[in-house]
Short mmCIF file of C-alpha atoms and ligand atoms in Angstrom, two decimals:
data_model
loop_
_atom_site.label_atom_id
_atom_site.label_comp_id
_atom_site.label_asym_id
_atom_site.label_seq_id
_atom_site.Cartn_x
_atom_site.Cartn_y
_atom_site.Cartn_z
CA MET A 1 -28.17 53.01 -68.97
CA ALA A 2 -27.65 56.11 -71.09
CA GLU A 3 -24.06 57.13 -71.68
CA ARG A 4 -23.27 60.33 -69.84
CA TYR A 5 -20.97 63.05 -71.20
CA HIS A 6 -19.94 66.55 -70.28
CA LEU A 7 -21.09 68.12 -73.53
CA LEU A 8 -23.31 66.91 -76.36
CA ILE A 9 -23.68 68.73 -79.67
CA ARG A 10 -26.78 67.24 -81.26
CA ASN A 11 -28.01 67.09 -84.85
CA ALA A 12 -24.94 68.71 -86.36
CA THR A 13 -23.76 68.66 -89.94
CA VAL A 14 -20.17 67.60 -89.34
CA VAL A 15 -17.42 69.05 -91.53
CA ASP A 16 -14.49 67.24 -90.02
CA GLY A 17 -11.50 69.26 -91.24
CA THR A 18 -10.08 66.60 -93.57
CA ARG A 19 -11.98 67.72 -96.71
CA ALA A 20 -14.23 64.64 -96.41
CA PRO A 21 -17.87 65.30 -97.41
CA ARG A 22 -20.09 66.59 -94.61
CA PHE A 23 -22.27 64.13 -92.68
CA ALA A 24 -24.97 64.26 -90.02
CA ALA A 25 -24.00 63.28 -86.46
CA ASP A 26 -24.01 64.09 -82.77
CA ILE A 27 -20.72 64.85 -81.03
CA ALA A 28 -20.08 63.85 -77.43
CA VAL A 29 -17.32 65.40 -75.34
CA ARG A 30 -15.87 64.08 -72.12
CA HIS A 31 -13.42 66.36 -70.33
CA ASP A 32 -11.21 67.89 -73.03
CA ARG A 33 -11.64 65.22 -75.72
CA ILE A 34 -14.20 64.11 -78.27
CA ALA A 35 -15.51 60.82 -76.92
CA ARG A 36 -18.00 59.83 -79.64
CA ILE A 37 -19.24 60.97 -83.03
CA GLY A 38 -22.38 59.34 -84.38
CA ARG A 39 -26.06 58.92 -83.55
CA LEU A 40 -26.21 59.25 -79.80
CA ASP A 41 -29.95 59.33 -79.16
CA ASP A 42 -29.69 57.69 -75.76
CA ALA A 43 -26.80 59.76 -74.47
CA ALA A 44 -27.13 62.57 -71.97
CA ALA A 45 -24.78 65.36 -70.94
CA ASP A 46 -24.33 68.20 -68.48
CA LEU A 47 -24.67 70.63 -71.37
CA GLU A 48 -26.57 69.83 -74.57
CA ILE A 49 -26.46 72.08 -77.61
CA ASP A 50 -28.85 71.63 -80.51
CA ALA A 51 -26.95 72.26 -83.74
CA SER A 52 -29.87 71.50 -86.09
CA GLY A 53 -29.29 73.25 -89.39
CA LYS A 54 -25.76 74.18 -88.39
CA VAL A 55 -22.26 72.96 -89.14
CA ALA A 56 -19.90 71.61 -86.49
CA ALA A 57 -16.28 71.94 -87.56
CA PRO A 58 -12.93 71.73 -85.80
CA GLY A 59 -12.13 75.03 -84.08
CA PHE A 60 -10.30 77.24 -86.54
CA ILE A 61 -6.53 77.62 -86.31
CA ASP A 62 -5.25 81.08 -87.12
CA ALA A 63 -2.00 80.26 -88.90
CA HIS A 64 -0.60 83.78 -88.65
CA THR A 65 -1.15 86.14 -85.72
CA HIS A 66 0.40 88.84 -83.61
CA ASP A 67 -1.53 87.79 -80.51
CA ASP A 68 1.52 87.33 -78.25
CA ARG A 69 0.41 90.11 -75.94
CA LEU A 70 -3.35 89.93 -76.53
CA MET A 71 -3.43 86.53 -74.84
CA LEU A 72 -2.20 88.26 -71.66
CA SER A 73 -3.79 91.70 -71.92
CA ALA A 74 -7.24 90.57 -73.18
CA PRO A 75 -7.32 86.82 -72.49
CA GLU A 76 -10.96 86.41 -73.55
CA MET A 77 -9.47 86.79 -77.07
CA ALA A 78 -12.73 88.24 -78.41
CA PRO A 79 -11.42 89.12 -81.91
CA LYS A 80 -10.50 85.47 -82.43
CA ILE A 81 -13.00 83.45 -80.39
CA SER A 82 -15.86 85.42 -81.97
CA GLN A 83 -14.72 84.13 -85.39
CA GLY A 84 -14.54 80.52 -84.25
CA VAL A 85 -10.77 80.51 -83.81
CA THR A 86 -9.60 78.15 -81.05
CA THR A 87 -5.81 78.18 -81.67
CA VAL A 88 -3.53 81.03 -82.73
CA VAL A 89 0.01 80.80 -84.06
CA ALA A 90 1.75 83.81 -82.49
CA GLY A 91 5.16 85.42 -82.83
CA ASN A 92 5.08 85.97 -86.59
CA CYS A 93 6.97 88.32 -88.91
CA GLY A 94 10.09 88.27 -86.73
CA ILE A 95 8.26 89.88 -83.81
CA SER A 96 7.78 87.95 -80.56
CA LEU A 97 7.11 89.35 -77.10
CA ALA A 98 9.82 87.09 -75.67
CA PRO A 99 12.65 86.90 -74.99
CA MET A 100 13.59 90.50 -74.19
CA PRO A 101 16.21 91.25 -71.55
CA ALA A 102 15.60 94.23 -69.28
CA GLY A 103 17.04 97.51 -70.50
CA ARG A 104 16.34 97.06 -74.21
CA ARG A 105 13.76 99.40 -75.79
CA PRO A 106 11.85 97.31 -78.35
CA GLN A 107 8.88 99.70 -78.25
CA THR A 108 11.07 102.27 -80.02
CA VAL A 109 11.96 99.86 -82.84
CA PRO A 110 9.15 99.57 -85.43
CA PRO A 111 7.56 97.12 -86.17
CA LEU A 112 8.14 95.75 -82.64
CA ASP A 113 5.87 98.58 -81.48
CA LEU A 114 2.94 96.72 -83.09
CA LEU A 115 2.87 94.50 -79.99
CA ASP A 116 3.45 97.28 -77.48
CA GLU A 117 4.23 100.94 -77.93
CA ASP A 118 4.41 102.01 -74.30
CA GLY A 119 7.02 99.65 -73.02
CA GLY A 120 5.38 97.54 -70.33
CA TRP A 121 4.79 94.23 -72.09
CA TYR A 122 8.24 93.28 -73.33
CA ARG A 123 9.02 92.04 -69.85
CA PHE A 124 10.03 88.40 -70.33
CA PRO A 125 13.79 87.89 -70.09
CA THR A 126 13.46 84.31 -71.34
CA PHE A 127 11.00 82.49 -73.56
CA ARG A 128 10.29 80.16 -70.65
CA ALA A 129 9.13 83.08 -68.49
CA TYR A 130 6.59 83.98 -71.17
CA VAL A 131 5.35 80.40 -71.58
CA GLU A 132 4.99 80.05 -67.82
CA GLU A 133 2.88 83.19 -67.60
CA LEU A 134 0.60 81.94 -70.40
CA GLN A 135 0.23 78.66 -68.55
CA ALA A 136 -0.45 80.38 -65.23
CA LYS A 137 -3.01 82.76 -66.77
CA PRO A 138 -4.49 80.88 -69.73
CA ALA A 139 -6.21 82.69 -72.57
CA ALA A 140 -9.46 81.54 -74.16
CA THR A 141 -7.55 80.14 -77.16
CA ASN A 142 -4.73 77.66 -77.48
CA CYS A 143 -1.52 78.92 -78.97
CA ALA A 144 1.52 77.72 -80.84
CA LEU A 145 4.43 80.10 -80.39
CA LEU A 146 7.25 81.26 -82.63
CA VAL A 147 10.34 83.10 -81.46
CA GLY A 148 11.01 86.17 -83.61
CA HIS A 149 14.36 86.90 -85.23
CA SER A 150 13.86 90.69 -85.02
CA SER A 151 13.16 90.42 -81.31
CA LEU A 152 16.36 88.36 -80.93
CA ARG A 153 18.30 91.01 -82.83
CA VAL A 154 16.94 93.75 -80.57
CA ALA A 155 17.80 91.59 -77.57
CA GLU A 156 21.39 90.93 -78.63
CA MET A 157 22.56 93.66 -81.02
CA ASN A 158 23.26 97.36 -80.54
CA ASP A 159 23.49 98.14 -84.24
CA LEU A 160 20.64 96.64 -86.27
CA GLY A 161 21.93 98.08 -89.52
CA ARG A 162 24.45 95.29 -90.20
CA PRO A 163 24.59 91.48 -90.22
CA ALA A 164 25.16 89.89 -86.82
CA ASN A 165 28.77 89.07 -85.91
CA ALA A 166 29.85 85.62 -84.77
CA ASP A 167 29.25 86.31 -81.08
CA GLU A 168 25.80 87.74 -81.71
CA VAL A 169 24.89 84.78 -83.89
CA THR A 170 25.97 82.41 -81.12
CA ARG A 171 23.90 84.24 -78.52
CA MET A 172 20.81 84.40 -80.76
CA ARG A 173 21.19 80.71 -81.55
CA GLU A 174 21.30 79.96 -77.82
CA ARG A 175 18.11 81.98 -77.37
CA VAL A 176 16.44 79.99 -80.15
CA ARG A 177 17.42 76.80 -78.35
CA GLU A 178 16.06 78.15 -75.06
CA ALA A 179 12.76 79.06 -76.75
CA LEU A 180 12.41 75.63 -78.37
CA LEU A 181 13.13 73.91 -75.06
CA ALA A 182 10.47 76.09 -73.42
CA GLY A 183 7.88 75.06 -76.01
CA ALA A 184 8.22 77.29 -79.08
CA VAL A 185 7.27 75.50 -82.32
CA GLY A 186 9.66 77.46 -84.51
CA VAL A 187 11.37 80.68 -85.54
CA SER A 188 9.89 83.56 -87.51
CA THR A 189 11.70 86.22 -89.50
CA GLY A 190 10.64 89.57 -90.88
CA LEU A 191 13.49 90.18 -93.32
CA TYR A 192 11.42 92.86 -95.01
CA TYR A 193 11.50 95.06 -91.91
CA GLU A 194 14.26 97.47 -90.89
CA PRO A 195 15.39 95.63 -87.71
CA ALA A 196 16.21 92.54 -89.80
CA SER A 197 16.72 93.69 -93.37
CA ALA A 198 20.49 93.90 -92.89
CA ALA A 199 20.62 90.26 -91.78
CA SER A 200 22.28 87.95 -94.27
CA THR A 201 20.75 84.67 -95.36
CA GLU A 202 23.68 82.97 -93.59
CA GLU A 203 22.82 84.72 -90.31
CA VAL A 204 19.30 83.33 -90.47
CA ILE A 205 20.53 79.83 -91.32
CA GLU A 206 23.00 79.88 -88.43
CA ILE A 207 20.57 81.06 -85.77
CA CYS A 208 17.89 78.61 -87.00
CA LYS A 209 20.15 75.54 -86.69
CA PRO A 210 18.51 74.28 -83.44
CA LEU A 211 15.22 73.92 -85.36
CA ALA A 212 16.42 70.71 -86.99
CA GLU A 213 17.27 69.12 -83.66
CA PHE A 214 13.86 70.02 -82.14
CA GLY A 215 11.73 69.38 -85.23
CA GLY A 216 10.81 73.06 -85.44
CA ILE A 217 9.46 75.10 -88.32
CA TYR A 218 10.69 78.27 -90.08
CA CYS A 219 8.11 80.99 -90.86
CA THR A 220 8.98 84.09 -92.80
CA HIS A 221 7.69 87.46 -93.81
CA MET A 222 10.00 87.45 -96.79
CA ARG A 223 12.54 90.13 -97.68
CA ASP A 224 10.54 91.21 -100.71
CA GLU A 225 6.93 90.52 -101.74
CA ALA A 226 7.11 92.91 -104.70
CA ASP A 227 9.53 93.11 -107.64
CA ARG A 228 11.98 90.60 -106.14
CA VAL A 229 9.45 88.11 -104.83
CA ILE A 230 11.04 85.22 -106.74
CA ASP A 231 14.47 85.93 -105.19
CA SER A 232 12.80 85.98 -101.78
CA LEU A 233 11.11 82.65 -102.38
CA GLU A 234 14.48 81.19 -103.38
CA GLU A 235 16.06 82.59 -100.21
CA THR A 236 13.28 81.03 -98.12
CA PHE A 237 13.68 77.62 -99.81
CA ARG A 238 17.45 77.76 -99.31
CA ILE A 239 17.03 78.47 -95.58
CA GLY A 240 14.64 75.52 -95.31
CA ARG A 241 17.02 73.20 -97.15
CA GLU A 242 20.17 74.25 -95.30
CA VAL A 243 18.55 74.11 -91.87
CA GLY A 244 16.66 70.95 -92.85
CA VAL A 245 13.17 72.04 -91.75
CA PRO A 246 9.78 72.93 -93.24
CA VAL A 247 9.24 76.56 -94.23
CA VAL A 248 6.07 78.65 -94.02
CA ILE A 249 5.74 81.55 -96.45
CA SER A 250 3.74 84.04 -94.38
CA HIS A 251 0.81 85.94 -95.88
CA HIS A 252 1.84 85.11 -99.41
CA LYS A 253 1.08 87.95 -101.81
CA VAL A 254 2.47 89.96 -104.69
CA VAL A 255 2.52 93.65 -103.96
CA GLY A 256 2.52 96.73 -106.18
CA LEU A 257 0.87 97.48 -109.50
CA PRO A 258 3.73 96.21 -111.71
CA ASN A 259 3.48 92.82 -109.94
CA HIS A 260 -0.25 92.33 -110.22
CA GLY A 261 -0.97 89.03 -111.90
CA ARG A 262 2.29 87.37 -110.88
CA SER A 263 0.75 84.81 -108.52
CA PRO A 264 0.68 82.06 -111.21
CA GLU A 265 4.46 82.46 -111.38
CA THR A 266 5.01 82.29 -107.60
CA LEU A 267 2.57 79.40 -107.12
CA ALA A 268 4.16 77.42 -109.95
CA LEU A 269 7.58 77.82 -108.32
CA ILE A 270 6.20 76.80 -104.91
CA THR A 271 4.50 73.75 -106.46
CA GLU A 272 7.72 72.72 -108.19
CA ARG A 273 9.85 73.06 -105.03
CA MET A 274 7.30 71.25 -102.89
CA LYS A 275 8.36 68.08 -104.70
CA SER A 276 11.76 68.23 -103.02
CA GLN A 277 11.21 70.05 -99.70
CA SER A 278 8.51 70.85 -97.18
CA ILE A 279 6.84 74.20 -97.96
CA CYS A 280 3.71 75.69 -96.43
CA LEU A 281 2.01 79.04 -96.96
CA ASP A 282 -0.76 81.12 -95.50
CA CYS A 283 -2.76 84.10 -96.68
CA TYR A 284 -5.40 86.52 -95.47
CA PRO A 285 -8.51 87.07 -97.60
CA TYR A 286 -8.12 90.76 -98.48
CA SER A 287 -6.39 92.76 -101.19
CA ALA A 288 -5.21 95.38 -98.67
CA SER A 289 -2.26 94.83 -96.33
CA SER A 290 -1.51 96.41 -92.96
CA THR A 291 1.62 97.19 -90.98
CA ILE A 292 3.57 100.21 -89.74
CA LEU A 293 3.27 103.50 -91.63
CA THR A 294 6.28 104.60 -93.70
CA VAL A 295 6.81 106.91 -96.67
CA SER A 296 8.17 104.15 -98.89
CA ARG A 297 5.17 101.89 -98.29
CA THR A 298 2.65 104.64 -99.04
CA ALA A 299 4.39 105.20 -102.39
CA VAL A 300 3.30 101.82 -103.80
CA ALA A 301 -0.31 101.85 -102.54
CA SER A 302 -3.33 103.20 -104.40
CA LYS A 303 -4.96 104.20 -101.11
CA VAL A 304 -3.76 104.36 -97.49
CA LEU A 305 -5.74 104.35 -94.24
CA VAL A 306 -4.18 105.34 -90.91
CA THR A 307 -4.70 102.59 -88.29
CA TRP A 308 -3.01 104.35 -85.36
CA SER A 309 -0.69 107.24 -84.67
CA LYS A 310 1.03 107.96 -81.40
CA PRO A 311 1.24 111.76 -81.79
CA HIS A 312 -2.11 112.03 -83.63
CA PRO A 313 -4.57 109.39 -82.37
CA GLU A 314 -7.42 111.56 -83.71
CA PHE A 315 -6.54 110.52 -87.27
CA SER A 316 -7.00 106.76 -86.65
CA GLY A 317 -9.24 105.27 -89.31
CA MET A 318 -8.86 108.17 -91.75
CA ASP A 319 -7.63 108.21 -95.33
CA LEU A 320 -4.06 109.53 -95.51
CA ASP A 321 -5.00 112.00 -98.29
CA GLU A 322 -7.66 113.47 -96.04
CA VAL A 323 -5.20 113.65 -93.12
CA ALA A 324 -2.65 115.45 -95.31
CA ASN A 325 -5.38 117.86 -96.40
CA ARG A 326 -6.37 118.67 -92.85
CA MET A 327 -2.75 119.15 -91.88
CA GLY A 328 -2.18 121.34 -94.91
CA LEU A 329 0.85 119.23 -95.81
CA ALA A 330 2.08 117.13 -98.68
CA LYS A 331 1.47 113.40 -98.14
CA ASP A 332 5.09 112.52 -97.26
CA ALA A 333 5.32 115.39 -94.79
CA ALA A 334 2.04 114.29 -93.19
CA VAL A 335 3.44 110.76 -92.77
CA GLU A 336 6.48 112.14 -90.93
CA LYS A 337 4.18 114.01 -88.52
CA LEU A 338 2.11 110.89 -87.81
CA LEU A 339 5.03 108.59 -86.87
CA PRO A 340 5.16 106.26 -85.08
CA ALA A 341 2.00 105.01 -86.74
CA GLY A 342 0.33 102.15 -88.57
CA ALA A 343 -1.52 101.91 -91.86
CA ILE A 344 -3.61 99.86 -94.26
CA TYR A 345 -2.28 99.80 -97.83
CA PHE A 346 -4.39 98.94 -100.87
CA SER A 347 -1.71 97.41 -103.05
CA MET A 348 -2.75 93.92 -104.19
CA ASP A 349 -4.74 92.50 -107.07
CA GLU A 350 -7.98 90.72 -106.09
CA ALA A 351 -7.39 88.03 -108.74
CA ASP A 352 -4.03 87.22 -107.11
CA VAL A 353 -5.65 87.07 -103.67
CA GLN A 354 -8.25 84.60 -104.92
CA ARG A 355 -5.70 82.48 -106.78
CA ILE A 356 -3.46 82.23 -103.71
CA LEU A 357 -6.36 81.57 -101.34
CA ALA A 358 -7.70 78.83 -103.60
CA PHE A 359 -4.27 77.21 -104.06
CA GLU A 360 -4.48 73.70 -102.69
CA HIS A 361 -1.82 74.15 -100.00
CA THR A 362 -2.75 77.60 -98.68
CA MET A 363 -3.75 77.93 -95.03
CA VAL A 364 -5.85 80.80 -93.71
CA GLY A 365 -4.12 83.22 -91.34
CA SER A 366 -5.48 86.59 -90.26
CA ASP A 367 -2.29 88.58 -89.64
CA GLY A 368 -4.60 90.72 -87.48
CA LEU A 369 -3.02 93.55 -85.50
CA PRO A 370 -4.93 93.53 -82.21
CA HIS A 371 -3.54 96.72 -80.67
CA ASP A 372 -4.23 99.07 -83.57
CA ALA A 373 -6.82 101.77 -82.80
CA ALA A 374 -8.57 101.26 -86.16
CA PRO A 375 -7.34 97.81 -87.20
CA HIS A 376 -7.55 96.16 -90.61
CA PRO A 377 -10.87 94.23 -90.64
CA ARG A 378 -8.92 90.96 -91.03
CA LEU A 379 -8.47 91.03 -87.23
CA TRP A 380 -12.18 90.29 -86.61
CA GLY A 381 -13.29 89.06 -90.02
CA THR A 382 -10.82 86.71 -91.70
CA PHE A 383 -12.37 83.28 -91.08
CA PRO A 384 -16.07 84.18 -91.55
CA ARG A 385 -15.09 86.08 -94.71
CA VAL A 386 -13.46 82.98 -96.18
CA LEU A 387 -16.53 80.90 -95.31
CA GLY A 388 -19.11 83.54 -96.30
CA HIS A 389 -17.71 85.74 -99.02
CA TYR A 390 -15.26 83.40 -100.75
CA ALA A 391 -16.75 79.91 -100.28
CA ARG A 392 -20.51 80.52 -100.16
CA GLY A 393 -20.67 83.81 -102.07
CA LEU A 394 -18.11 83.47 -104.84
CA GLY A 395 -17.94 79.67 -104.82
CA LEU A 396 -14.15 79.81 -104.84
CA PHE A 397 -14.09 76.38 -103.17
CA PRO A 398 -16.52 74.06 -101.33
CA LEU A 399 -17.23 74.51 -97.63
CA GLU A 400 -15.22 71.37 -96.82
CA THR A 401 -12.15 72.87 -98.50
CA ALA A 402 -12.60 76.21 -96.74
CA VAL A 403 -12.73 74.44 -93.37
CA TYR A 404 -9.70 72.28 -94.23
CA LYS A 405 -7.65 75.40 -94.99
CA MET A 406 -8.38 76.71 -91.50
CA THR A 407 -8.15 73.45 -89.53
CA GLY A 408 -6.76 70.10 -90.71
CA LEU A 409 -4.15 71.50 -93.08
CA THR A 410 -2.90 73.99 -90.51
CA ALA A 411 -2.71 71.42 -87.70
CA LYS A 412 -0.76 69.09 -89.97
CA ASN A 413 1.68 71.79 -91.09
CA PHE A 414 2.35 73.04 -87.55
CA GLY A 415 2.42 69.53 -86.04
CA LEU A 416 -0.51 70.16 -83.68
CA LYS A 417 -1.42 66.63 -82.72
CA ASP A 418 -5.11 65.75 -82.31
CA ARG A 419 -6.15 69.26 -83.33
CA GLY A 420 -7.76 70.52 -86.50
CA VAL A 421 -9.95 67.46 -87.07
CA LEU A 422 -13.17 66.18 -85.56
CA LYS A 423 -12.64 62.54 -84.69
CA GLU A 424 -13.03 60.39 -81.64
CA GLY A 425 -10.07 60.92 -79.32
CA ALA A 426 -9.15 64.35 -80.70
CA PHE A 427 -9.20 67.42 -78.48
CA ALA A 428 -12.63 69.02 -78.25
CA ASP A 429 -11.90 72.27 -80.09
CA ILE A 430 -15.18 72.77 -81.94
CA THR A 431 -16.86 75.63 -83.80
CA VAL A 432 -20.59 75.50 -84.56
CA PHE A 433 -21.72 77.96 -87.23
CA ASP A 434 -24.54 78.66 -89.64
CA ALA A 435 -23.13 78.01 -93.12
CA GLY A 436 -25.96 80.01 -94.65
CA THR A 437 -25.27 83.25 -92.78
CA VAL A 438 -21.67 83.13 -91.58
CA ASP A 439 -19.75 86.20 -92.72
CA GLU A 440 -17.64 89.04 -91.43
CA SER A 441 -19.30 92.12 -89.96
CA ALA A 442 -16.06 94.09 -89.76
CA THR A 443 -15.45 96.67 -92.48
CA PHE A 444 -12.63 99.11 -93.19
CA ALA A 445 -14.88 101.87 -91.84
CA LYS A 446 -16.07 99.90 -88.79
CA PRO A 447 -13.47 97.20 -88.16
CA ILE A 448 -14.21 96.16 -84.57
CA GLN A 449 -17.25 93.90 -84.87
CA ALA A 450 -18.00 90.29 -84.07
CA ALA A 451 -18.77 88.12 -87.11
CA LYS A 452 -22.21 86.86 -88.11
CA GLY A 453 -23.26 83.23 -87.89
CA ILE A 454 -20.81 81.90 -85.28
CA ASP A 455 -22.99 80.00 -82.81
CA THR A 456 -20.81 78.15 -80.32
CA VAL A 457 -17.06 77.83 -79.82
CA VAL A 458 -15.58 75.12 -77.61
CA VAL A 459 -11.92 75.03 -76.55
CA ASN A 460 -10.59 71.90 -74.86
CA GLY A 461 -14.18 70.88 -74.04
CA GLN A 462 -15.18 74.22 -72.52
CA VAL A 463 -17.53 76.80 -73.99
CA ALA A 464 -15.63 79.96 -74.96
CA TRP A 465 -18.34 81.62 -77.10
CA ARG A 466 -22.09 81.16 -77.12
CA GLY A 467 -25.05 83.29 -78.17
CA GLY A 468 -22.96 86.14 -79.48
CA LYS A 469 -20.81 86.59 -76.41
CA PRO A 470 -17.83 85.09 -74.56
CA GLY A 471 -18.68 81.90 -72.72
CA GLY A 472 -16.20 82.61 -69.96
CA ALA A 473 -13.85 79.66 -70.42
CA ARG A 474 -10.11 80.30 -70.44
CA ALA A 475 -9.06 76.79 -71.35
CA GLY A 476 -6.29 77.63 -73.81
CA ARG A 477 -3.03 75.71 -73.73
CA VAL A 478 0.44 76.27 -75.07
CA LEU A 479 0.74 73.64 -77.78
CA ARG A 480 3.96 71.93 -78.72
CA ARG A 481 4.89 70.70 -82.15
CA SER A 482 4.98 67.00 -82.73
CA ALA A 483 6.81 66.53 -85.99
CA CYS A 484 4.94 63.97 -88.06
ZN1 ZN B 1 4.22 90.01 -91.90
CU1 CU B 2 2.37 89.29 -89.68
#
């Protein structure tokens, strides 16, 4: 009798997420797991998908997101599912939606307003309350969650312009412990940003102490990615050593014209330190960054695009020079009128971006900002751009390496067991795509567009994307870290 499965993906070229060479096979799924990989001519299934001429890879893991709220407010997760992403790491750059006790006003504290600028979504007094809501109303993608240091500071401190005192440190540390117990995989910081820039290295070390006990991970948007990038790397390594946990350098880059070409220096230091401690890094495949709008940040960019503005939504998507012209103001004065607002900054060197992306240990993370009116195209385009533009187009690395950077490597670094690889027994998170056509459609001018070449996306055995539209499944789970 023919073996019967729930889902069969036939005639695929399997790129399994380990960097092993591609091979031809069928993939059979039963419930939420991969049951068989091989020639399964006699098998039958409730749903059969012909993947002739296409690649089947592990579902992509977005190593760096700000999807904390998107999973609740737009659970179909179209910007991510449409790219083949099946798991997102949320809560990055020090900003997490939870925990936030009632009565605080995080929406008035940039960059916390990137998650919510009207005040309704920071409504989880504990991390557990947030996890429970995600479990009760699952999104289309899985998630691994970080608790953000800036959110903790807003929750516990009335003056963000100084290091935390002993009581505040104790309370933040207790909140870290609560988050880890509830299922967070680690802590993130955004020491670059105003709500956390006054924090001392010692403050971060002290509040991160529970990470060691729970096998958590420390992710950081470093204090400085420009002139003092080396000092910031050293600070990050010290935090990792003193807490005794792996560190993730978020969206690694070197910013500002005087620093162009410094990536060989940063990557050499990372390589050297990797011999004695656990260090991971991610990057997005663009030479423009995106965050809140400020005068100081516009000063170091060659070009600035407005991504949103609360008082002036009509300027979303426009060049700041053009906005200043229309307002009849100098650039700095125009910025003041636009606030609170977000922006895209052209401030990196393409050669550095390619060197960092190609670095053996670099994971792919979008850093997409899902609530911006005119978002950076990385929100919808990151993964197809790596596969299309950088791997196929420029030949920066083979397809197998590109897939590894967005699957197996990321699952290993974040301790996501049985994810990120296609093998029998692993969870059935699978992305089928056309390696010949896959690419981003999003552009800086038209950033909200589903990618080309993504055929089918399966999350925990259920179809979440098919034929250019959502498949309806909301099978995402909150993943825990199993330290390996
Ligand atoms: Zn960041
Ligand atoms: Cu970020």
